[in-house]
Each structure stands twice: as structure tokens, then as C-alpha cells.
Short mmCIF file of C-alpha atoms and ligand atoms in Angstrom, two decimals:
data_model
loop_
_atom_site.label_atom_id
_atom_site.label_comp_id
_atom_site.label_asym_id
_atom_site.label_seq_id
_atom_site.Cartn_x
_atom_site.Cartn_y
_atom_site.Cartn_z
CA UNK A 1 -159.41 85.84 138.17
CA UNK A 2 -158.96 85.37 142.15
CA UNK A 3 -158.13 81.89 141.22
CA UNK A 4 -155.51 82.89 139.08
CA UNK A 5 -153.74 85.63 141.86
CA UNK A 6 -153.66 82.40 144.19
CA UNK A 7 -152.19 80.52 141.12
CA UNK A 8 -149.71 82.65 140.59
CA UNK A 9 -148.48 83.01 143.90
CA UNK A 10 -148.86 79.54 145.04
CA UNK A 11 -145.77 77.13 144.73
CA UNK A 12 -146.91 75.75 141.94
CA UNK A 13 -144.91 76.81 138.87
CA UNK A 14 -147.70 78.80 136.54
CA UNK A 15 -148.18 78.66 132.90
CA UNK A 16 -146.29 81.23 130.97
CA UNK A 17 -148.42 83.12 128.65
CA UNK A 18 -146.56 84.73 125.32
CA UNK A 19 -147.38 88.35 125.98
CA UNK A 20 -146.60 90.79 122.93
CA UNK A 21 -145.52 94.18 124.48
CA UNK A 22 -145.54 97.21 122.86
CA UNK A 23 -143.94 100.49 123.26
CA UNK A 24 -145.72 103.50 120.48
CA UNK A 25 -144.01 106.33 121.46
CA UNK A 26 -140.68 106.25 119.43
CA UNK A 27 -136.67 106.34 120.51
CA UNK A 28 -133.64 104.67 119.10
CA UNK A 29 -132.91 102.31 121.82
CA UNK A 30 -135.55 100.96 123.82
CA UNK A 31 -135.87 97.91 126.41
CA UNK A 32 -138.29 96.63 128.72
CA UNK A 33 -138.77 94.92 132.34
CA UNK A 34 -140.94 94.05 134.67
CA UNK A 35 -141.82 92.33 137.83
CA UNK A 36 -142.37 89.30 136.48
CA UNK A 37 -138.63 88.51 135.71
CA UNK A 38 -137.67 90.49 139.22
CA UNK A 39 -136.74 93.77 137.23
CA UNK A 40 -133.26 92.01 136.61
CA UNK A 41 -133.15 92.22 132.97
CA UNK A 42 -133.32 94.72 130.44
CA UNK A 43 -135.37 93.14 127.40
CA UNK A 44 -134.81 94.55 124.14
CA UNK A 45 -137.52 95.39 121.89
CA UNK A 46 -137.10 95.78 118.47
CA UNK A 47 -138.68 98.36 115.71
CA UNK A 48 -141.81 96.97 113.91
CA UNK A 49 -141.00 97.44 110.43
CA UNK A 50 -143.01 100.25 108.61
CA UNK A 51 -143.90 102.26 111.95
CA UNK A 52 -140.73 104.25 113.21
CA UNK A 53 -142.31 104.88 116.47
CA UNK A 54 -143.22 101.24 117.50
CA UNK A 55 -141.39 98.68 119.37
CA UNK A 56 -142.43 95.48 120.35
CA UNK A 57 -141.05 92.16 122.58
CA UNK A 58 -142.56 89.19 122.90
CA UNK A 59 -142.08 88.01 126.34
CA UNK A 60 -143.40 84.88 128.43
CA UNK A 61 -144.94 85.79 131.62
CA UNK A 62 -147.10 83.83 134.21
CA UNK A 63 -150.98 84.56 134.99
CA UNK A 64 -151.13 87.22 137.93
CA UNK A 65 -150.85 90.35 138.00
CA UNK A 66 -147.43 92.77 136.97
CA UNK A 67 -145.71 95.96 136.48
CA UNK A 68 -143.21 96.89 133.74
CA UNK A 69 -141.74 99.85 132.36
CA UNK A 70 -139.88 100.74 129.55
CA UNK A 71 -136.24 101.80 129.51
CA UNK A 72 -136.25 103.92 126.32
CA UNK A 73 -132.66 105.85 125.58
CA UNK A 74 -131.46 106.03 128.54
CA UNK A 75 -134.81 107.04 130.31
CA UNK A 76 -137.66 104.84 132.55
CA UNK A 77 -140.53 105.73 130.66
CA UNK A 78 -144.26 104.24 131.18
CA UNK A 79 -147.00 104.29 128.22
CA UNK A 80 -149.71 106.37 129.38
CA UNK A 81 -152.13 104.71 127.03
CA UNK A 82 -151.97 101.45 128.98
CA UNK A 83 -153.08 100.90 132.32
CA UNK A 84 -150.81 102.48 134.76
CA UNK A 85 -150.08 103.24 138.58
CA UNK A 86 -147.68 104.89 141.10
CA UNK A 87 -145.25 102.00 142.63
CA UNK A 88 -142.28 102.25 144.36
CA UNK A 89 -140.53 102.09 141.35
CA UNK A 90 -142.64 105.93 140.44
CA UNK A 91 -145.22 105.07 137.54
CA UNK A 92 -145.34 101.45 136.01
CA UNK A 93 -147.60 100.24 133.74
CA UNK A 94 -149.42 97.35 134.86
CA UNK A 95 -150.89 94.12 133.32
CA UNK A 96 -153.38 91.35 135.12
CA UNK A 97 -153.35 87.82 133.21
CA UNK A 98 -155.56 85.24 133.61
CA UNK A 99 -154.80 81.93 133.16
CA UNK A 100 -157.17 81.34 130.44
CA UNK A 101 -154.85 81.84 127.42
CA UNK A 102 -157.56 83.42 125.09
CA UNK A 103 -158.85 85.77 127.50
CA UNK A 104 -156.39 88.09 127.83
CA UNK A 105 -153.72 87.97 125.35
CA UNK A 106 -152.23 89.94 122.45
CA UNK A 107 -151.35 93.56 122.79
CA UNK A 108 -153.00 95.29 125.81
CA UNK A 109 -154.84 97.50 124.02
CA UNK A 110 -155.80 101.17 125.44
CA UNK A 111 -159.36 99.91 125.54
CA UNK A 112 -159.01 97.06 127.73
CA UNK A 113 -160.67 98.37 131.25
CA UNK A 114 -157.98 98.63 133.59
CA UNK A 115 -156.95 96.00 134.92
CA UNK A 116 -158.29 94.90 138.60
CA UNK A 117 -155.55 95.57 141.36
CA UNK A 118 -154.77 93.51 144.23
CA UNK A 119 -155.40 95.25 147.47
CA UNK A 120 -152.07 95.36 148.41
CA UNK A 121 -150.88 97.30 145.16
CA UNK A 122 -153.84 100.00 145.26
CA UNK A 123 -152.85 100.71 148.98
CA UNK A 124 -148.88 101.44 147.83
CA UNK A 125 -150.41 103.64 145.45
CA UNK A 126 -151.95 105.53 147.78
CA UNK A 127 -149.48 105.80 150.43
CA UNK A 128 -146.13 105.34 148.98
CA UNK A 129 -145.05 108.61 147.87
CA UNK A 130 -143.82 108.92 144.29
CA UNK A 131 -140.13 108.55 144.58
CA UNK A 132 -139.77 109.70 140.61
CA UNK A 133 -138.51 106.06 139.94
CA UNK A 134 -134.89 106.87 141.61
CA UNK A 135 -135.02 103.60 143.71
CA UNK A 136 -136.13 102.11 139.86
CA UNK A 137 -132.84 103.88 138.35
CA UNK A 138 -130.55 103.01 141.03
CA UNK A 139 -131.95 99.29 140.62
CA UNK A 140 -131.52 99.20 137.35
CA UNK A 141 -128.06 101.13 137.07
CA UNK A 142 -127.15 98.37 139.75
CA UNK A 143 -128.05 95.18 137.34
CA UNK A 144 -125.85 96.98 134.34
CA UNK A 145 -123.24 97.35 136.32
CA UNK A 146 -123.44 93.88 138.00
CA UNK A 147 -123.67 92.40 133.78
CA UNK A 148 -120.86 94.77 133.01
CA UNK A 149 -118.50 93.17 136.09
CA UNK A 150 -119.75 89.54 135.23
CA UNK A 151 -118.46 90.37 131.39
CA UNK A 152 -115.36 91.65 132.15
CA UNK A 153 -114.28 88.80 134.42
CA UNK A 154 -115.69 85.97 131.83
CA UNK A 155 -113.55 87.83 128.66
CA UNK A 156 -110.79 87.99 131.17
CA UNK A 157 -110.47 84.39 131.98
CA UNK A 158 -110.75 83.73 128.28
CA UNK A 159 -107.78 85.99 127.25
CA UNK A 160 -105.50 84.76 130.61
CA UNK A 161 -106.51 81.19 129.27
CA UNK A 162 -105.36 81.37 125.93
CA UNK A 163 -101.78 82.33 124.20
CA UNK A 164 -100.17 84.32 121.35
CA UNK A 165 -100.01 81.32 119.50
CA UNK A 166 -103.85 81.02 118.86
CA UNK A 167 -103.21 84.40 116.62
CA UNK A 168 -100.93 82.57 114.09
CA UNK A 169 -102.66 82.56 110.72
CA UNK A 170 -101.84 78.99 108.85
CA UNK A 171 -100.47 80.71 106.09
CA UNK A 172 -99.07 84.63 105.73
CA UNK A 173 -96.03 86.43 105.31
CA UNK A 174 -94.59 89.04 107.83
CA UNK A 175 -92.63 91.58 106.49
CA UNK A 176 -89.70 93.21 109.00
CA UNK A 177 -86.89 95.76 107.23
CA UNK A 178 -83.61 96.11 107.78
CA UNK A 179 -82.40 99.03 109.72
CA UNK A 180 -79.98 100.18 107.13
CA UNK A 181 -82.60 100.54 104.33
CA UNK A 182 -83.00 104.41 103.07
CA UNK A 183 -86.17 106.10 105.03
CA UNK A 184 -87.38 106.60 101.22
CA UNK A 185 -88.06 102.80 100.70
CA UNK A 186 -89.23 102.07 103.64
CA UNK A 187 -91.99 104.15 102.93
CA UNK A 188 -92.87 102.82 99.61
CA UNK A 189 -92.89 99.48 101.00
CA UNK A 190 -95.45 100.21 103.95
CA UNK A 191 -97.40 101.78 101.34
CA UNK A 192 -97.38 98.89 98.42
CA UNK A 193 -97.83 96.33 101.31
CA UNK A 194 -100.91 98.12 102.51
CA UNK A 195 -99.27 98.03 106.32
CA UNK A 196 -98.78 101.15 108.86
CA UNK A 197 -96.58 99.34 111.33
CA UNK A 198 -93.30 96.78 110.14
CA UNK A 199 -90.54 95.65 112.57
CA UNK A 200 -87.10 96.56 112.34
CA UNK A 201 -83.69 93.88 111.91
CA UNK A 202 -80.42 95.42 112.50
CA UNK A 203 -78.78 92.12 111.00
CA UNK A 204 -78.72 90.37 114.53
CA UNK A 205 -81.67 91.23 116.09
CA UNK A 206 -84.92 93.02 116.25
CA UNK A 207 -84.37 96.12 117.31
CA UNK A 208 -87.99 98.27 117.03
CA UNK A 209 -90.41 98.97 114.36
CA UNK A 210 -91.48 101.82 112.06
CA UNK A 211 -94.74 103.01 111.82
CA UNK A 212 -96.99 105.56 109.90
CA UNK A 213 -96.58 107.67 112.99
CA UNK A 214 -92.88 107.97 112.04
CA UNK A 215 -92.74 108.93 108.63
CA UNK A 216 -95.45 111.89 110.03
CA UNK A 217 -93.21 113.30 112.49
CA UNK A 218 -90.39 112.76 109.22
CA UNK A 219 -91.90 114.69 107.03
CA UNK A 220 -92.97 117.49 109.63
CA UNK A 221 -89.23 117.61 110.69
CA UNK A 222 -88.58 118.39 107.14
CA UNK A 223 -91.32 120.97 106.85
CA UNK A 224 -90.04 122.68 109.81
CA UNK A 225 -86.55 122.99 108.80
CA UNK A 226 -87.80 124.66 105.55
CA UNK A 227 -86.71 121.77 103.12
CA UNK A 228 -89.36 120.77 100.48
CA UNK A 229 -89.99 117.17 100.95
CA UNK A 230 -86.89 116.86 99.02
CA UNK A 231 -86.76 113.27 97.46
CA UNK A 232 -82.92 113.41 98.41
CA UNK A 233 -83.61 113.87 101.91
CA UNK A 234 -85.34 110.67 102.39
CA UNK A 235 -82.74 108.74 99.99
CA UNK A 236 -80.13 109.90 101.82
CA UNK A 237 -81.12 109.11 105.17
CA UNK A 238 -81.27 105.26 106.65
CA UNK A 239 -83.70 104.42 109.33
CA UNK A 240 -81.29 103.72 111.51
CA UNK A 241 -80.20 107.47 111.28
CA UNK A 242 -83.39 108.71 111.92
CA UNK A 243 -84.32 106.95 114.67
CA UNK A 244 -80.76 107.40 116.62
CA UNK A 245 -79.06 109.86 115.55
CA UNK A 246 -81.41 112.84 115.24
CA UNK A 247 -81.29 114.87 118.66
CA UNK A 248 -84.14 116.90 117.26
CA UNK A 249 -86.03 114.44 115.95
CA UNK A 250 -86.06 112.85 119.47
CA UNK A 251 -86.44 115.89 121.58
CA UNK A 252 -90.16 116.40 119.68
CA UNK A 253 -91.15 113.15 119.90
CA UNK A 254 -90.07 112.90 123.75
CA UNK A 255 -92.18 115.81 124.15
CA UNK A 256 -94.99 113.52 122.73
CA UNK A 257 -94.28 111.12 124.91
CA UNK A 258 -93.21 108.51 122.70
CA UNK A 259 -89.25 108.08 122.53
CA UNK A 260 -88.40 106.34 119.78
CA UNK A 261 -84.82 105.15 121.60
CA UNK A 262 -87.19 102.88 124.14
CA UNK A 263 -86.40 98.98 124.08
CA UNK A 264 -88.58 97.37 121.27
CA UNK A 265 -91.90 96.29 122.68
CA UNK A 266 -92.57 92.93 122.01
CA UNK A 267 -94.68 89.59 122.93
CA UNK A 268 -93.91 85.75 122.77
CA UNK A 269 -95.99 83.21 121.26
CA UNK A 270 -96.60 81.80 125.05
CA UNK A 271 -97.70 84.93 126.30
CA UNK A 272 -101.48 85.02 127.38
CA UNK A 273 -103.65 87.27 125.26
CA UNK A 274 -104.79 89.42 128.10
CA UNK A 275 -100.72 90.07 128.56
CA UNK A 276 -100.98 90.96 124.60
CA UNK A 277 -103.88 93.31 124.87
CA UNK A 278 -102.80 95.32 128.08
CA UNK A 279 -99.31 95.85 126.09
CA UNK A 280 -100.58 97.08 122.89
CA UNK A 281 -102.86 99.61 124.58
CA UNK A 282 -99.97 100.45 127.17
CA UNK A 283 -97.90 101.19 124.73
CA UNK A 284 -100.56 102.78 122.40
CA UNK A 285 -99.52 101.04 118.97
CA UNK A 286 -101.53 99.30 116.32
CA UNK A 287 -99.39 96.33 116.71
CA UNK A 288 -96.57 94.17 118.48
CA UNK A 289 -94.67 91.60 117.35
CA UNK A 290 -94.36 88.00 118.13
CA UNK A 291 -90.83 86.88 118.18
CA UNK A 292 -89.88 83.38 119.10
CA UNK A 293 -86.25 82.97 120.74
CA UNK A 294 -85.56 79.05 120.25
CA UNK A 295 -82.41 79.32 122.04
CA UNK A 296 -82.35 80.24 125.79
CA UNK A 297 -80.06 83.29 125.77
CA UNK A 298 -82.46 84.68 122.84
CA UNK A 299 -79.28 85.16 120.63
CA UNK A 300 -81.68 83.95 117.75
CA UNK A 301 -84.66 85.25 117.06
CA UNK A 302 -87.68 84.66 114.64
CA UNK A 303 -90.46 86.83 113.90
CA UNK A 304 -94.09 84.88 113.81
CA UNK A 305 -96.63 87.35 113.58
CA UNK A 306 -97.76 91.23 114.00
CA UNK A 307 -100.47 90.76 116.88
CA UNK A 308 -103.08 93.28 116.94
CA UNK A 309 -106.30 93.73 118.63
CA UNK A 310 -108.35 93.10 115.78
CA UNK A 311 -106.88 89.17 116.13
CA UNK A 312 -107.44 89.10 119.64
CA UNK A 313 -111.04 90.47 119.43
CA UNK A 314 -111.63 87.82 116.67
CA UNK A 315 -110.79 85.25 118.81
CA UNK A 316 -113.33 86.98 121.40
CA UNK A 317 -116.07 86.87 119.03
CA UNK A 318 -115.54 83.13 118.27
CA UNK A 319 -115.44 81.95 121.41
CA UNK A 320 -117.89 83.49 122.54
CA UNK A 321 -120.40 83.19 119.26
CA UNK A 322 -122.24 80.08 120.53
CA UNK A 323 -122.65 81.51 124.33
CA UNK A 324 -123.08 85.26 123.73
CA UNK A 325 -125.45 84.92 126.47
CA UNK A 326 -122.88 84.37 129.20
CA UNK A 327 -121.52 88.26 128.23
CA UNK A 328 -125.00 89.96 129.13
CA UNK A 329 -122.90 93.38 128.30
CA UNK A 330 -122.84 92.33 124.78
CA UNK A 331 -126.65 93.10 124.20
CA UNK A 332 -126.58 96.62 125.68
CA UNK A 333 -126.37 99.65 123.39
CA UNK A 334 -123.26 101.53 123.33
CA UNK A 335 -124.88 104.49 124.62
CA UNK A 336 -125.14 102.79 127.92
CA UNK A 337 -122.40 101.92 128.96
CA UNK A 338 -118.65 103.69 129.40
CA UNK A 339 -117.19 103.09 125.89
CA UNK A 340 -115.48 105.13 122.86
CA UNK A 341 -114.89 108.93 122.35
CA UNK A 342 -118.40 111.31 122.54
CA UNK A 343 -118.96 114.44 121.12
CA UNK A 344 -119.40 116.02 124.66
CA UNK A 345 -122.99 117.40 125.14
CA UNK A 346 -123.64 121.12 125.74
CA UNK A 347 -122.99 121.28 129.52
CA UNK A 348 -120.44 118.96 129.64
CA UNK A 349 -117.56 121.58 129.72
CA UNK A 350 -115.46 119.08 131.30
CA UNK A 351 -114.91 116.44 128.60
CA UNK A 352 -112.41 116.79 126.03
CA UNK A 353 -113.80 117.71 122.65
CA UNK A 354 -113.91 115.05 119.99
CA UNK A 355 -111.20 116.25 117.80
CA UNK A 356 -112.79 116.90 113.77
CA UNK A 357 -111.79 119.04 110.78
CA UNK A 358 -113.18 120.24 107.62
CA UNK A 359 -112.54 118.96 103.98
CA UNK A 360 -110.44 121.97 103.27
CA UNK A 361 -108.52 121.85 106.42
CA UNK A 362 -104.44 121.67 105.54
CA UNK A 363 -102.75 118.02 105.84
CA UNK A 364 -100.08 119.70 108.15
CA UNK A 365 -103.10 120.80 110.62
CA UNK A 366 -104.39 117.59 110.42
CA UNK A 367 -100.70 115.87 111.45
CA UNK A 368 -100.29 118.34 114.04
CA UNK A 369 -103.87 117.29 115.07
CA UNK A 370 -103.01 113.78 115.03
CA UNK A 371 -99.75 114.31 116.85
CA UNK A 372 -101.34 116.54 119.67
CA UNK A 373 -104.61 114.88 120.52
CA UNK A 374 -102.75 111.26 120.35
CA UNK A 375 -105.76 110.25 118.49
CA UNK A 376 -105.23 107.54 115.45
CA UNK A 377 -108.15 109.05 112.92
CA UNK A 378 -109.88 112.22 112.78
CA UNK A 379 -113.27 112.60 111.05
CA UNK A 380 -113.44 114.83 108.27
CA UNK A 381 -117.08 116.52 108.54
CA UNK A 382 -119.15 119.50 106.67
CA UNK A 383 -120.44 122.52 108.26
CA UNK A 384 -123.39 120.33 110.24
CA UNK A 385 -120.80 117.83 111.56
CA UNK A 386 -121.82 115.12 109.32
CA UNK A 387 -118.95 112.37 108.33
CA UNK A 388 -117.64 113.00 105.14
CA UNK A 389 -114.63 111.01 105.44
CA UNK A 390 -111.44 109.98 107.97
CA UNK A 391 -108.24 110.95 107.60
CA UNK A 392 -106.07 108.44 109.67
CA UNK A 393 -102.46 107.77 110.35
CA UNK A 394 -101.71 105.57 108.24
CA UNK A 395 -103.12 107.27 105.25
CA UNK A 396 -99.77 109.09 105.75
CA UNK A 397 -98.48 106.10 103.52
CA UNK A 398 -100.55 107.35 100.30
CA UNK A 399 -98.18 110.30 100.02
CA UNK A 400 -95.49 107.52 98.82
CA UNK A 401 -97.71 106.50 95.71
CA UNK A 402 -95.51 108.05 92.44
CA UNK A 403 -93.81 110.04 95.05
CA UNK A 404 -96.16 112.49 95.63
CA UNK A 405 -94.03 113.76 98.98
CA UNK A 406 -91.59 115.41 96.70
CA UNK A 407 -94.24 117.63 94.91
CA UNK A 408 -96.41 118.49 97.67
CA UNK A 409 -96.52 121.01 100.31
CA UNK A 410 -98.02 120.02 103.72
CA UNK A 411 -99.35 123.53 104.25
CA UNK A 412 -100.73 123.83 100.65
CA UNK A 413 -102.21 120.43 100.47
CA UNK A 414 -105.80 119.83 101.87
CA UNK A 415 -107.01 116.51 103.89
CA UNK A 416 -109.24 116.03 101.18
CA UNK A 417 -106.94 116.09 98.45
CA UNK A 418 -104.23 114.07 100.57
CA UNK A 419 -107.66 111.32 100.72
CA UNK A 420 -107.93 111.38 96.84
CA UNK A 421 -104.70 110.81 96.80
CA UNK A 422 -104.49 107.05 98.38
CA UNK A 423 -106.74 105.86 95.80
CA UNK A 424 -107.51 104.74 92.70
CA UNK A 425 -110.87 106.27 92.07
CA UNK A 426 -112.71 108.33 94.78
CA UNK A 427 -115.94 105.99 94.46
CA UNK A 428 -117.89 105.41 96.92
CA UNK A 429 -117.15 101.87 98.44
CA UNK A 430 -113.81 102.78 98.92
CA UNK A 431 -115.36 105.48 100.99
CA UNK A 432 -117.45 103.16 103.06
CA UNK A 433 -114.97 100.82 103.39
CA UNK A 434 -113.25 103.45 105.23
CA UNK A 435 -115.83 105.14 106.93
CA UNK A 436 -117.46 102.86 108.78
CA UNK A 437 -120.71 103.92 110.51
CA UNK A 438 -122.66 102.88 113.49
CA UNK A 439 -125.38 103.93 115.40
CA UNK A 440 -125.55 104.76 119.12
CA UNK A 441 -128.57 102.60 119.44
CA UNK A 442 -126.43 99.27 118.04
CA UNK A 443 -125.48 96.12 120.71
CA UNK A 444 -122.01 95.89 122.03
CA UNK A 445 -122.58 92.71 120.19
CA UNK A 446 -122.79 94.40 117.03
CA UNK A 447 -120.40 96.95 117.05
CA UNK A 448 -117.77 93.98 118.02
CA UNK A 449 -118.67 91.98 115.30
CA UNK A 450 -117.63 94.64 112.82
CA UNK A 451 -114.55 95.79 114.60
CA UNK A 452 -113.20 91.93 114.43
CA UNK A 453 -113.27 92.04 110.59
CA UNK A 454 -109.38 93.06 109.34
CA UNK A 455 -109.11 96.05 108.50
CA UNK A 456 -111.52 97.99 110.45
CA UNK A 457 -109.91 99.74 113.24
CA UNK A 458 -112.42 101.86 114.44
CA UNK A 459 -116.56 103.00 113.84
CA UNK A 460 -117.61 106.40 113.39
CA UNK A 461 -121.01 106.79 116.29
CA UNK A 462 -123.52 109.18 114.02
CA UNK A 463 -127.08 110.51 113.67
CA UNK A 464 -129.53 108.07 111.93
CA UNK A 465 -130.39 110.05 108.21
CA UNK A 466 -127.97 113.41 109.17
CA UNK A 467 -124.61 111.14 109.54
CA UNK A 468 -123.96 114.11 112.49
CA UNK A 469 -121.11 112.36 114.27
CA UNK A 470 -121.79 111.79 117.77
CA UNK A 471 -118.51 109.66 118.82
CA UNK A 472 -116.01 107.06 118.18
CA UNK A 473 -115.48 103.52 119.09
CA UNK A 474 -112.16 102.38 118.14
CA UNK A 475 -110.34 98.97 118.76
CA UNK A 476 -108.60 99.87 121.78
CA UNK A 477 -111.75 101.64 123.21
CA UNK A 478 -113.36 98.00 123.17
CA UNK A 479 -110.42 96.66 125.06
CA UNK A 480 -110.10 99.56 127.40
CA UNK A 481 -113.93 98.91 128.41
CA UNK A 482 -113.37 94.88 128.62
CA UNK A 483 -110.26 94.99 130.48
CA UNK A 484 -110.78 97.95 132.69
C1 NAG B 1 -112.85 126.11 104.69
O1 NAG B 1 -114.00 126.40 104.35
C2 NAG B 1 -114.98 127.32 104.62
C3 NAG B 1 -116.11 127.66 104.06
O2 NAG B 1 -116.46 126.67 103.58
C4 NAG B 1 -113.92 128.61 105.56
O3 NAG B 1 -115.20 129.28 106.67
C5 NAG B 1 -113.11 128.33 106.10
O4 NAG B 1 -111.85 129.21 106.18
C6 NAG B 1 -112.09 127.23 105.24
N1 NAG B 1 -110.92 126.55 105.91
C7 NAG B 1 -109.76 127.03 105.52
C8 NAG B 1 -108.73 126.08 106.08
O5 NAG B 1 -109.18 127.15 104.39
C1 NAG B 2 -126.78 121.89 107.12
O1 NAG B 2 -127.78 122.26 107.48
C2 NAG B 2 -128.57 123.41 107.07
C3 NAG B 2 -129.65 123.35 107.85
O2 NAG B 2 -130.62 122.09 108.25
C4 NAG B 2 -129.00 122.82 105.70
O3 NAG B 2 -129.78 123.91 105.10
C5 NAG B 2 -127.69 122.59 105.03
O4 NAG B 2 -128.07 122.56 103.47
C6 NAG B 2 -126.69 122.21 105.59
N1 NAG B 2 -125.41 121.73 104.87
C7 NAG B 2 -124.59 120.44 104.50
C8 NAG B 2 -123.68 120.93 103.66
O5 NAG B 2 -125.37 119.81 104.34
#
């Protein structure tokens, strides 16, 4: 044994012995870290099939005395059934490995006698006061912070070096609307094309966009004025009339901080992806038109594409897929990093609550919430806050189906009815496509891969089993986190 200790502390690089580490006390996100990697890494531990409380990982470590500790759901823990001691990092588990492979491999089982510790370590446990792991937590916090900073720099460098050209599909159509179309027709086109945002053309150039939010405001305005959602109202008004001439509409919109009259937000094909992403975030839009002006004075414009965060995330995933270790933050569970919107815990009174509603809430209250809370979607939950469905801005276009808007009252229709309207059949496939869920223990990598799929704009974080809503992570949240 003495020779083994000398071997590991000597200059010769020792053999590495694969060891199985086990955490037997449950949790959702479990990691370990140890002196053998200088406490510089959090190694993810995987649940053992059939044993819900047990997590394991294999780590190759050199012979000698080692300390290690588990990071379970955000807290540093040790396993009382395995040898442990007090160190400068609080209580840590210990393991002693000789260089003979067979002598000590496998699970460090409870019945193994406590490992002999070298004199220094024993002294440490006697003289150092227990610092209840604060030094250790601080150290680990610094490691997480360093991972996040390094990952942000790499993503930022990648995005700055690539342009919007790379977002263009090989084929595909882009829809644009003439600003003189009646609003009603625009509404139907958005519904039929399954899109929530379309650029507007005035015969000479692109002058703005029409989005699902416009329809929410238009329908609300008609309701407020006491009109039924009369077909003629929508029929006789052109898009430009709504955009330009309506002082009352403008006033309302300005109060919400979204002026209709502001110039068209767009990007060029040579703009780098970081600028494109920042433009989308800063203007709080789902996508921006990519416009190409072959002539110098910009008098002629071609609409190449609608650039969205989803497309940019796809580029990031493709680029880093083969070298995901260069983005260490991807391995972290989403609950350990500052990303997304979460239901505040008891005592966190300063946090803004996560907007949620019951299925029997009126459609008008849902639309008010979408406007006031400035969110793009609201989880629909039961009395226990378990997820039933989700209502998003873009669901407003479902009211165009069979001209439903002519028959309904926003105050009387429930959110549940409004969601059923948009579907041919209220089937579970449709529901699961809309309500994409994840767990707070899921890695950022898993979350990002799913958000890069077309049509997925957000994941609802739920508690396993109960589906109780714990938070939301949207495409914009991912970019706000990566680009901050
Ligand atoms: C929805 O239903 C619950 C009971 O299930 C009731 O307490 C609540 O008042 C209803 N809300 C509306 C807006 O009808
Ligand atoms: C809500 O939780 C309570 C207690 O766990 C349970 O009895 C009830 O059935 C739950 N309600 C729904 C709608 O699942």
C-alpha cells in the first residue's frame, strides 16, 4: 500500500483504474466531483434502470487516496454508507486504491473497512474546523461560472463568423402580403399557411410585418368598441388602414411598447448570425425578414427568407454536434443555470409569477394576459397546476377557420374551446406536439436539440409524474442566456 501511495504522488504517470461510483439516495440531477480531477469537473451520474434511487458513473482514477462528493439537485452531499471524513471541503467521501487492479475495484461497498488515510489527511480532519462545504461550493460555483463564460464566448465567436446566408433553405417559399389586402383575407392566409408572421409589401418595398399579435389587438379592439366581430369590419379594412390610420389602435399599442409605426426591422444576407439573433431578441419578434437589395440605393428588394431563432439554433447544434465538449455548459442540467422563467418558490416574493390559466378562463382574459405579461404563450393547467395544454399568440389564427370569429364572443369562449377550434380532432398527438415538455434535470444539450426542431418554440418544464408546471424555457431564453 505504501508503494501505491508513493507511486501516485511521484512523477510517473500512474495506471488509471476504472471505478464505479454509486449514489444510492435518489434525486433528479446527480453529479460527482473529486480530488482525482482536482474538483474541476462535475461528472454526470446516470440513473440505474429499475432502481429509481440509484445513480452511477464510471470514472478512471489513479491509485492512491482520493476524496469525492456528490452534487444532488443543486446541493453538495456525501454518502454516509461509504467511508467519509471532514476536510477543507466539508464532509467528503474517501476512497483508497492500490495499484493492483483486482484488490479494490467495483462498488466501494459499505462493508469495506474504512480506507487507511495518510497522516496529513487525518490531521486535516482534526485541526481544520468544518467549513460546512462553503469553500467547496464556492469553488464549484466558480467552475460553473467558468464553464458558462467559456461556452458563451465560443457560441458568440461562431455566430459572429457566420452570416444569414446560411439560414436560407435550398428551396422553399416565403409569403408576403400586399398592404392593400383586407385584414380578413390576411387573417385567413396566415391560418392557411400555418404562419404567425408575414412581411408587408406596398408595391415598391417592404414596409412592415403583420403578426398574430396584430390580430389579437384587432379582435380585442372590435370587442372593446362593442361590435360583434363582424365580418364586414374585417372585410372593409385594409392592412394599411389598420397599420396607419387608427389613432386608437396606435395609442393602445404604444402603451404596450409596440409601436406599429416603427420602421421595418429586417436583416441582410451578409449580416452575421449574432446580429440577427440580437435583432430578434431586442424587437421581441418571432422572426425577421432577410432582405437583399441588389441595387445600391436599396430601391429594389428581394425577400429571401424569414430568419428565426430556431434556424440559428439549428446552425449552432449542427456546428457543435461533433465537439459538444467545447461547450461544457451543454452538459449542465437546466435547473443549475440561469435560464428560462420559473415558478417562484415560497419566499421568492421578488420574482415575477409565471402566467398560467385554467381551461375555463375566457379567451379575452387569455389575450389580455398575452398582451400584458408580454409572453408568447400561457400554460393551461388544472387545479394542481398540472399541465393540460398551452395557449400561444399564434393560436389566434385558429379563429379564422370557418370564419369562427364571426360567431364567437371573446368573453364567452373559453381557452379550452379556442384550442379545440384550431384542430381537426382533439387528439393526443396534436396535444403532445403543442405541449413539448422537459424535466428540470434535463441537460441544456437535450433542451437545445429539441428547441432546434421546426415549430417548437418553447419547452414546458414539468415535475415528472404529476406534470406540475415548474417553468418555461423558450427559444429566446436560450439566446438570452447564450448571448448575455
Ligand atoms: C373555472 O372553474 C373553477 C372550478 O372548477 C371555478 O372555481 C372558477 O371560478 C371557474 N372560472 C371561470 C372563469 O369560470
Ligand atoms: C389534485 O391533487 C389532489 C391531491 O393530490 C387529488 O386528489 C386531485 O385528484 C388532483 N386533481 C386533479 C384534477 O388531478
